[in-house]
CSV table of C-alpha atoms and ligand atoms in Angstrom, one decimal:
chain,number,residue,atom,x,y,z
A,229,MET,CA,181.4,-33.1,155.9
A,230,THR,CA,179.0,-30.6,157.8
A,231,THR,CA,179.5,-30.6,161.5
A,232,LEU,CA,175.9,-30.6,163.0
A,233,THR,CA,175.0,-29.5,166.3
A,234,PRO,CA,174.1,-32.7,167.9
A,235,HIS,CA,170.4,-32.2,168.6
A,236,SER,CA,169.7,-36.1,168.8
A,237,PRO,CA,171.4,-39.2,168.2
A,238,ALA,CA,169.5,-39.5,164.9
A,239,VAL,CA,170.7,-36.0,163.8
A,240,GLU,CA,174.4,-37.1,164.4
A,241,ARG,CA,173.8,-40.6,162.6
A,242,THR,CA,172.2,-38.8,159.6
A,243,ALA,CA,174.8,-36.2,159.2
A,244,HIS,CA,176.0,-37.7,155.8
A,245,LEU,CA,172.4,-37.4,154.5
A,246,TYR,CA,172.1,-33.9,155.6
A,247,ASP,CA,175.4,-33.1,153.8
A,248,ARG,CA,173.6,-33.7,150.5
A,249,VAL,CA,171.0,-31.0,151.2
A,250,ARG,CA,172.9,-28.5,153.2
A,251,HIS,CA,172.9,-25.8,150.5
A,252,VAL,CA,169.1,-25.7,150.3
A,253,ILE,CA,167.9,-27.0,153.9
A,254,PRO,CA,169.0,-24.8,156.8
A,255,GLU,CA,170.8,-26.8,159.6
A,256,VAL,CA,168.1,-25.9,162.2
A,257,GLU,CA,165.6,-27.7,160.1
A,258,TRP,CA,167.4,-30.9,159.9
A,259,PRO,CA,166.1,-32.3,163.3
A,260,PHE,CA,162.7,-32.3,161.9
A,261,PHE,CA,163.6,-34.7,159.1
A,262,ALA,CA,166.4,-36.9,160.8
A,263,ASP,CA,164.3,-39.4,162.6
A,264,ASN,CA,162.2,-40.2,159.4
A,265,ALA,CA,165.1,-40.2,157.0
A,266,GLU,CA,166.9,-42.7,159.2
A,267,ALA,CA,163.8,-44.9,159.6
A,268,ILE,CA,163.2,-44.9,155.8
A,269,VAL,CA,166.8,-46.1,155.1
A,270,ARG,CA,166.3,-48.9,157.7
A,271,LEU,CA,162.8,-49.8,156.4
A,272,LYS,CA,163.9,-50.0,152.7
A,273,GLN,CA,166.4,-52.7,153.8
A,274,GLU,CA,163.8,-54.7,155.9
A,275,ARG,CA,161.2,-54.6,153.2
A,276,ASN,CA,163.6,-55.1,150.3
A,277,ALA,CA,162.2,-51.7,148.9
A,278,VAL,CA,163.4,-48.9,146.6
A,279,VAL,CA,162.0,-45.3,146.5
A,280,LEU,CA,161.5,-43.7,143.2
A,281,ALA,CA,161.1,-40.0,143.2
A,282,HIS,CA,160.1,-37.6,140.5
A,283,ASN,CA,162.2,-34.4,140.1
A,284,TYR,CA,159.5,-32.3,141.9
A,285,GLN,CA,159.9,-34.0,145.2
A,286,THR,CA,161.3,-31.9,147.9
A,287,PRO,CA,165.1,-32.2,148.4
A,288,GLU,CA,165.1,-34.2,151.6
A,289,ILE,CA,163.0,-36.9,149.7
A,290,PHE,CA,164.9,-36.5,146.5
A,291,HIS,CA,168.5,-36.4,147.7
A,292,CYS,CA,168.3,-38.3,151.1
A,293,VAL,CA,166.0,-41.3,150.7
A,294,SER,CA,165.5,-42.0,147.0
A,295,ASP,CA,167.2,-44.7,145.1
A,296,ILE,CA,166.1,-43.7,141.6
A,297,VAL,CA,165.1,-40.1,140.6
A,298,GLY,CA,164.2,-38.6,137.3
A,299,ASP,CA,161.4,-37.3,134.9
A,300,SER,CA,158.4,-39.3,134.0
A,301,LEU,CA,160.2,-41.1,131.3
A,302,ALA,CA,163.2,-42.1,133.4
A,303,LEU,CA,161.0,-43.3,136.3
A,304,ALA,CA,159.0,-45.5,133.8
A,305,ARG,CA,162.1,-46.9,132.3
A,306,GLU,CA,163.7,-47.6,135.5
A,307,ALA,CA,160.6,-49.1,137.1
A,308,GLN,CA,160.9,-51.8,134.5
A,309,ASN,CA,164.2,-52.9,135.9
A,310,VAL,CA,163.6,-52.7,139.6
A,311,GLU,CA,164.6,-56.1,141.3
A,312,ALA,CA,163.5,-55.2,144.8
A,313,ASP,CA,160.1,-56.6,146.1
A,314,VAL,CA,158.7,-53.2,146.7
A,315,ILE,CA,158.6,-49.9,144.9
A,316,VAL,CA,157.6,-46.7,146.8
A,317,LEU,CA,156.7,-44.2,144.3
A,318,ALA,CA,157.2,-40.7,145.6
A,319,GLY,CA,155.4,-38.7,142.9
A,320,VAL,CA,151.8,-38.9,141.9
A,321,HIS,CA,149.4,-41.6,141.1
A,322,PHE,CA,149.6,-42.0,137.4
A,323,MET,CA,153.4,-42.5,138.1
A,324,ALA,CA,152.7,-45.3,140.5
A,325,GLU,CA,150.3,-46.9,138.1
A,326,THR,CA,152.9,-46.7,135.3
A,327,ALA,CA,155.5,-48.4,137.5
A,328,LYS,CA,152.8,-51.2,138.4
A,329,LEU,CA,152.0,-51.7,134.7
A,330,LEU,CA,155.6,-52.1,133.8
A,331,ASN,CA,156.6,-54.3,136.7
A,332,PRO,CA,153.4,-56.1,137.7
A,333,ALA,CA,155.0,-58.7,140.0
A,334,LYS,CA,156.2,-55.9,142.4
A,335,THR,CA,154.3,-54.3,145.3
A,336,VAL,CA,153.9,-50.7,144.4
A,337,LEU,CA,153.1,-48.3,147.1
A,338,ILE,CA,152.1,-44.6,147.0
A,339,PRO,CA,152.6,-42.7,150.2
A,340,ASP,CA,149.5,-40.6,149.7
A,341,PRO,CA,146.8,-42.0,147.3
A,342,LEU,CA,145.2,-38.5,146.8
A,343,ALA,CA,148.3,-37.4,145.1
A,344,GLY,CA,146.6,-36.9,141.7
A,345,CYS,CA,147.2,-34.6,138.8
A,346,SER,CA,144.9,-32.1,137.0
A,347,LEU,CA,145.7,-33.6,133.6
A,348,ALA,CA,144.8,-37.1,134.6
A,349,GLU,CA,141.5,-35.7,136.0
A,350,SER,CA,140.6,-34.0,132.8
A,351,ILE,CA,139.9,-36.9,130.7
A,352,THR,CA,138.1,-40.4,130.9
A,353,ALA,CA,138.2,-43.6,128.9
A,354,ALA,CA,134.8,-42.7,127.5
A,355,ASP,CA,136.1,-39.3,126.3
A,356,VAL,CA,138.8,-41.0,124.3
A,357,ARG,CA,136.3,-43.3,122.7
A,358,SER,CA,134.3,-40.3,121.7
A,359,LEU,CA,137.4,-38.6,120.1
A,360,ARG,CA,138.2,-41.8,118.2
A,361,ALA,CA,134.7,-42.0,116.9
A,362,ALA,CA,134.8,-38.3,115.8
A,363,ASN,CA,138.2,-38.9,114.2
A,364,PRO,CA,138.2,-42.3,112.5
A,365,GLY,CA,141.6,-43.9,111.8
A,366,VAL,CA,143.6,-41.0,113.6
A,367,PRO,CA,146.1,-42.4,116.2
A,368,VAL,CA,145.7,-41.5,119.8
A,369,VAL,CA,149.0,-40.4,121.4
A,370,THR,CA,148.4,-40.2,125.3
A,371,TYR,CA,150.6,-38.3,127.7
A,372,VAL,CA,151.5,-40.5,130.6
A,373,ASN,CA,149.9,-38.1,132.9
A,374,THR,CA,146.7,-40.1,132.7
A,375,SER,CA,145.0,-43.0,134.3
A,376,ALA,CA,145.5,-46.6,133.2
A,377,ASP,CA,141.9,-46.6,131.8
A,378,VAL,CA,142.7,-43.7,129.5
A,379,LYS,CA,146.1,-45.4,128.5
A,380,ALA,CA,144.1,-48.6,127.6
A,381,GLU,CA,142.1,-46.7,125.0
A,382,SER,CA,145.3,-45.2,123.3
A,383,ASP,CA,147.7,-46.4,120.6
A,384,ILE,CA,150.8,-45.1,122.2
A,385,CYS,CA,151.9,-43.1,125.2
A,386,CYS,CA,154.4,-40.1,125.4
A,387,THR,CA,156.1,-38.0,128.0
A,388,SER,CA,157.3,-34.4,127.6
A,389,GLY,CA,160.9,-35.9,127.2
A,390,ASN,CA,160.0,-38.0,124.0
A,391,ALA,CA,156.8,-36.6,122.5
A,392,VAL,CA,158.4,-35.3,119.3
A,393,LYS,CA,160.0,-38.6,118.7
A,394,VAL,CA,156.8,-40.6,119.5
A,395,ILE,CA,154.6,-38.5,117.2
A,396,GLU,CA,157.2,-38.7,114.4
A,397,SER,CA,157.6,-42.4,114.8
A,398,LEU,CA,153.9,-42.9,113.7
A,399,GLY,CA,154.6,-41.5,110.1
A,400,VAL,CA,151.2,-40.0,109.8
A,401,ASP,CA,150.0,-36.3,109.2
A,402,ARG,CA,147.4,-36.2,112.0
A,403,VAL,CA,147.3,-37.5,115.5
A,404,ILE,CA,145.0,-37.0,118.5
A,405,MET,CA,147.1,-35.8,121.3
A,406,ILE,CA,145.6,-35.9,124.8
A,407,PRO,CA,145.0,-34.6,127.3
A,408,ASP,CA,147.4,-31.6,127.7
A,409,GLU,CA,146.3,-29.0,125.1
A,410,PHE,CA,149.4,-26.8,125.6
A,411,LEU,CA,151.9,-29.7,125.5
A,412,ALA,CA,150.0,-30.8,122.3
A,413,ARG,CA,150.4,-27.3,120.7
A,414,ASN,CA,154.0,-26.9,121.9
A,415,ILE,CA,154.9,-30.3,120.3
A,416,ALA,CA,152.9,-29.7,117.2
A,417,ALA,CA,155.0,-26.6,116.6
A,418,GLN,CA,158.2,-28.8,116.6
A,419,THR,CA,156.7,-31.4,114.0
A,420,GLY,CA,155.0,-31.2,110.7
A,421,VAL,CA,152.2,-33.2,112.2
A,422,GLU,CA,148.7,-31.7,112.7
A,423,VAL,CA,147.3,-32.5,116.3
A,424,ILE,CA,143.8,-32.7,117.5
A,425,THR,CA,143.8,-31.6,121.1
A,426,TRP,CA,141.8,-31.9,124.4
A,427,PRO,CA,141.3,-29.0,126.8
A,428,GLY,CA,143.3,-30.6,129.6
A,429,ARG,CA,145.7,-28.3,131.6
A,430,CYS,CA,148.5,-28.7,134.3
A,431,GLU,CA,147.3,-26.5,137.0
A,432,VAL,CA,150.9,-25.7,137.9
A,433,HIS,CA,152.2,-24.7,134.4
A,434,GLU,CA,149.2,-23.0,133.1
A,435,ARG,CA,149.7,-20.2,135.7
A,436,PHE,CA,152.9,-18.9,134.0
A,437,THR,CA,152.5,-16.1,131.6
A,438,ALA,CA,154.6,-14.5,128.9
A,439,GLU,CA,154.7,-11.3,131.2
A,440,ASP,CA,156.5,-13.5,133.9
A,441,ILE,CA,159.3,-14.4,131.4
A,442,ARG,CA,159.6,-10.8,130.3
A,443,SER,CA,159.9,-9.6,133.8
A,444,VAL,CA,162.5,-12.3,134.6
A,445,ARG,CA,164.6,-11.0,131.5
A,446,ALA,CA,164.1,-7.4,132.7
A,447,ASP,CA,165.2,-8.1,136.4
A,448,HIS,CA,167.9,-10.7,135.4
A,449,PRO,CA,169.2,-9.9,131.8
A,450,GLY,CA,171.7,-12.8,131.9
A,451,ALA,CA,169.4,-15.4,133.0
A,452,VAL,CA,168.7,-18.4,130.7
A,453,VAL,CA,165.1,-19.2,130.8
A,454,LEU,CA,164.0,-22.8,130.4
A,455,ALA,CA,160.2,-23.7,130.2
A,456,HIS,CA,158.5,-26.9,130.6
A,457,PRO,CA,156.3,-27.7,127.5
A,458,GLU,CA,153.1,-28.0,129.8
A,459,CYS,CA,153.3,-24.1,129.8
A,460,PRO,CA,151.2,-22.0,127.5
A,461,PRO,CA,152.7,-21.6,124.0
A,462,ASP,CA,153.4,-17.9,124.4
A,463,VAL,CA,155.4,-18.8,127.5
A,464,VAL,CA,157.4,-21.3,125.5
A,465,ALA,CA,157.8,-18.8,122.8
A,466,GLU,CA,159.4,-16.3,125.1
A,467,SER,CA,161.9,-18.8,126.6
A,468,ASP,CA,165.3,-19.9,125.5
A,469,LEU,CA,164.5,-23.6,125.6
A,470,SER,CA,161.7,-26.0,126.4
A,471,GLY,CA,162.0,-29.6,127.6
A,472,SER,CA,161.1,-32.2,130.3
A,473,THR,CA,162.3,-31.8,133.8
A,474,ALA,CA,165.3,-34.2,133.0
A,475,GLN,CA,166.2,-32.1,129.9
A,476,MET,CA,166.3,-29.0,132.0
A,477,LEU,CA,168.4,-30.8,134.7
A,478,ASP,CA,170.7,-31.9,131.9
A,479,PHE,CA,171.0,-28.4,130.4
A,480,VAL,CA,172.0,-26.8,133.9
A,481,VAL,CA,174.4,-29.5,134.9
A,482,THR,CA,176.3,-29.5,131.5
A,483,ARG,CA,176.0,-25.8,130.6
A,484,ARG,CA,176.4,-24.4,134.1
A,485,PRO,CA,174.7,-21.0,133.3
A,486,ARG,CA,175.4,-18.4,135.9
A,487,GLN,CA,171.6,-17.6,136.4
A,488,VAL,CA,168.8,-19.6,135.2
A,489,ALA,CA,165.0,-19.6,135.5
A,490,LEU,CA,163.3,-22.8,135.5
A,491,ILE,CA,159.6,-22.2,134.6
A,492,THR,CA,158.3,-25.2,136.3
A,493,GLU,CA,157.6,-26.6,139.8
A,494,CYS,CA,159.7,-25.1,142.5
A,495,SER,CA,161.5,-28.1,143.9
A,496,MET,CA,163.1,-28.6,140.5
A,497,SER,CA,165.4,-25.7,141.2
A,498,ASP,CA,166.0,-26.6,144.8
A,499,ASN,CA,167.1,-30.1,143.8
A,500,ILE,CA,169.6,-28.9,141.3
A,501,ALA,CA,170.8,-26.1,143.7
A,502,ALA,CA,171.5,-28.7,146.3
A,503,GLN,CA,174.4,-29.9,144.2
A,504,HIS,CA,175.1,-26.8,142.2
A,505,PRO,CA,175.3,-23.7,144.6
A,506,GLU,CA,177.3,-21.8,142.0
A,507,VAL,CA,174.2,-21.5,139.7
A,508,GLU,CA,171.7,-18.8,140.8
A,509,PHE,CA,168.0,-19.9,140.4
A,510,VAL,CA,165.7,-17.1,139.8
A,511,ARG,CA,161.9,-17.2,140.1
A,512,PRO,CA,159.0,-17.5,139.4
A,513,CYS,CA,158.1,-21.1,140.1
A,514,ASN,CA,154.8,-22.7,141.2
A,515,LEU,CA,154.1,-25.5,143.6
A,516,CYS,CA,152.2,-28.7,142.7
A,517,PRO,CA,149.8,-29.5,145.4
A,518,HIS,CA,149.7,-33.2,144.3
A,519,MET,CA,153.5,-33.7,144.3
A,520,LYS,CA,153.6,-31.9,147.7
A,521,ARG,CA,151.4,-34.4,149.4
A,522,ASN,CA,154.5,-36.5,149.7
A,523,SER,CA,156.7,-36.3,152.8
A,524,LEU,CA,159.3,-38.2,154.7
A,525,ALA,CA,156.6,-39.0,157.3
A,526,LYS,CA,154.2,-40.4,154.7
A,527,ILE,CA,156.9,-42.5,153.0
A,528,ARG,CA,158.0,-43.9,156.3
A,529,ARG,CA,154.4,-44.7,157.2
A,530,SER,CA,153.9,-46.2,153.8
A,531,LEU,CA,156.9,-48.6,154.3
A,532,GLU,CA,155.9,-49.5,158.0
A,533,THR,CA,152.2,-50.3,157.0
A,534,MET,CA,152.8,-51.3,153.4
A,535,THR,CA,150.2,-48.9,152.2
A,536,HIS,CA,148.7,-47.7,149.9
A,537,GLU,CA,149.1,-50.4,147.5
A,538,VAL,CA,148.6,-49.6,143.7
A,539,THR,CA,146.5,-52.0,141.9
A,540,ILE,CA,145.2,-52.0,138.3
A,541,ASP,CA,142.0,-53.3,136.9
A,542,PRO,CA,142.9,-56.4,135.0
A,543,THR,CA,140.5,-55.6,132.3
A,544,VAL,CA,142.5,-52.6,131.3
A,545,ALA,CA,146.1,-53.6,132.4
A,546,ASP,CA,147.2,-55.3,129.4
A,547,ARG,CA,146.0,-52.7,127.0
A,548,ALA,CA,147.4,-49.9,129.0
A,549,ARG,CA,150.7,-51.6,129.3
A,550,ALA,CA,150.9,-52.1,125.6
A,551,ALA,CA,150.6,-48.4,125.0
A,552,VAL,CA,153.3,-47.5,127.4
A,553,GLU,CA,155.6,-50.4,126.1
A,554,ARG,CA,155.1,-49.0,122.5
A,555,MET,CA,156.3,-45.7,123.8
A,556,LEU,CA,159.5,-47.2,125.5
A,557,ALA,CA,160.4,-49.1,122.3
A,558,VAL,CA,160.5,-45.8,120.3
B,590,13P,P1,158.4,-34.6,133.3
B,590,13P,O1,159.2,-34.8,134.5
B,590,13P,O2,158.2,-35.8,132.5
B,590,13P,O3,158.9,-33.5,132.5
B,590,13P,O4,156.9,-34.2,133.7
B,590,13P,C1,156.6,-33.2,134.5
B,590,13P,C2,155.4,-33.2,135.2
B,590,13P,O5,154.4,-32.4,135.4
B,590,13P,C3,155.0,-34.6,135.9
B,590,13P,O6,153.9,-34.5,136.6
B,591,SF4,FE1,150.0,-32.9,137.2
B,591,SF4,FE2,151.0,-30.5,136.8
B,591,SF4,FE3,151.3,-31.6,139.2
B,591,SF4,FE4,152.7,-32.5,137.1
B,591,SF4,S1,152.9,-30.6,138.0
B,591,SF4,S2,151.5,-33.7,138.7
B,591,SF4,S3,151.2,-32.3,135.4
B,591,SF4,S4,149.4,-31.1,138.2
């Protein structure tokens, strides 16, 4: 175990938590986290709460105070099975809504209600109705990065981890796949199914370019390049593999490449590096401003004040839940 300079009793008492992140957080920074980390651990017990954290949360959230971590698919699956009274979703709003849809009896809290998503913002329920009217009989496959209103207008949801399987399960030759245009095109390239797309973009992944990948390869000839399927198709084409954040993690943990570039949000590399210092993570990466609205201080406040509670309009909840549950059954 790391021997911390005892700045405060909280620093000493949380040395076991610091140990989990010592490869990625300098020791001098831990005093800024220790009080909040300790308070969150205590509050979780008092409130009978669990913290679910997406792979893009910073290491002190991901490794030190979370009970369940994963990609969007894993968080949805796990949310269903939570027995605690309270779920704090350290991620973005659509993830908290999905948790509430799947486990409606629980109190679901989001530490910062402004943690949105450019994809979720790109489309409304009325847009989906127009797409359906223009393409009668074509099923609507909706990425989970959408509001409950949009999910309610959909036949089935998907995530980046199961999109191919979901589309192939429908047994049709055309689908409407919303709202991420790049994800839809990347997934279409892996199936024989024609996709009708919507011009939504992830503001984090759309910034990567094929030139970024070529310069990673020029500077680090041995590096394996893994790209998230929200990246532009030419970026995915230049990469060695494309997959969800959980699939990236699984690749690194099982294959242990000496050097790897994760073409995605920056915390992804930090969270794996915390446990695998033997792997060298090369850049580029981009930050998601929405995911980064979360912090230990906000998670603590969320548990202290029981805010911000996520609720779903009852007129859409059943239909939205059905689309998510259909996905989980595939
Ligand atoms: P996954 O973790 O499901 O791959 O999704 C990435 C993402 O951008 C979530 O906001
Ligand atoms: Fe949305 Fe992209 Fe941020 Fe994920 S990384 S929450 S898709 S903006």
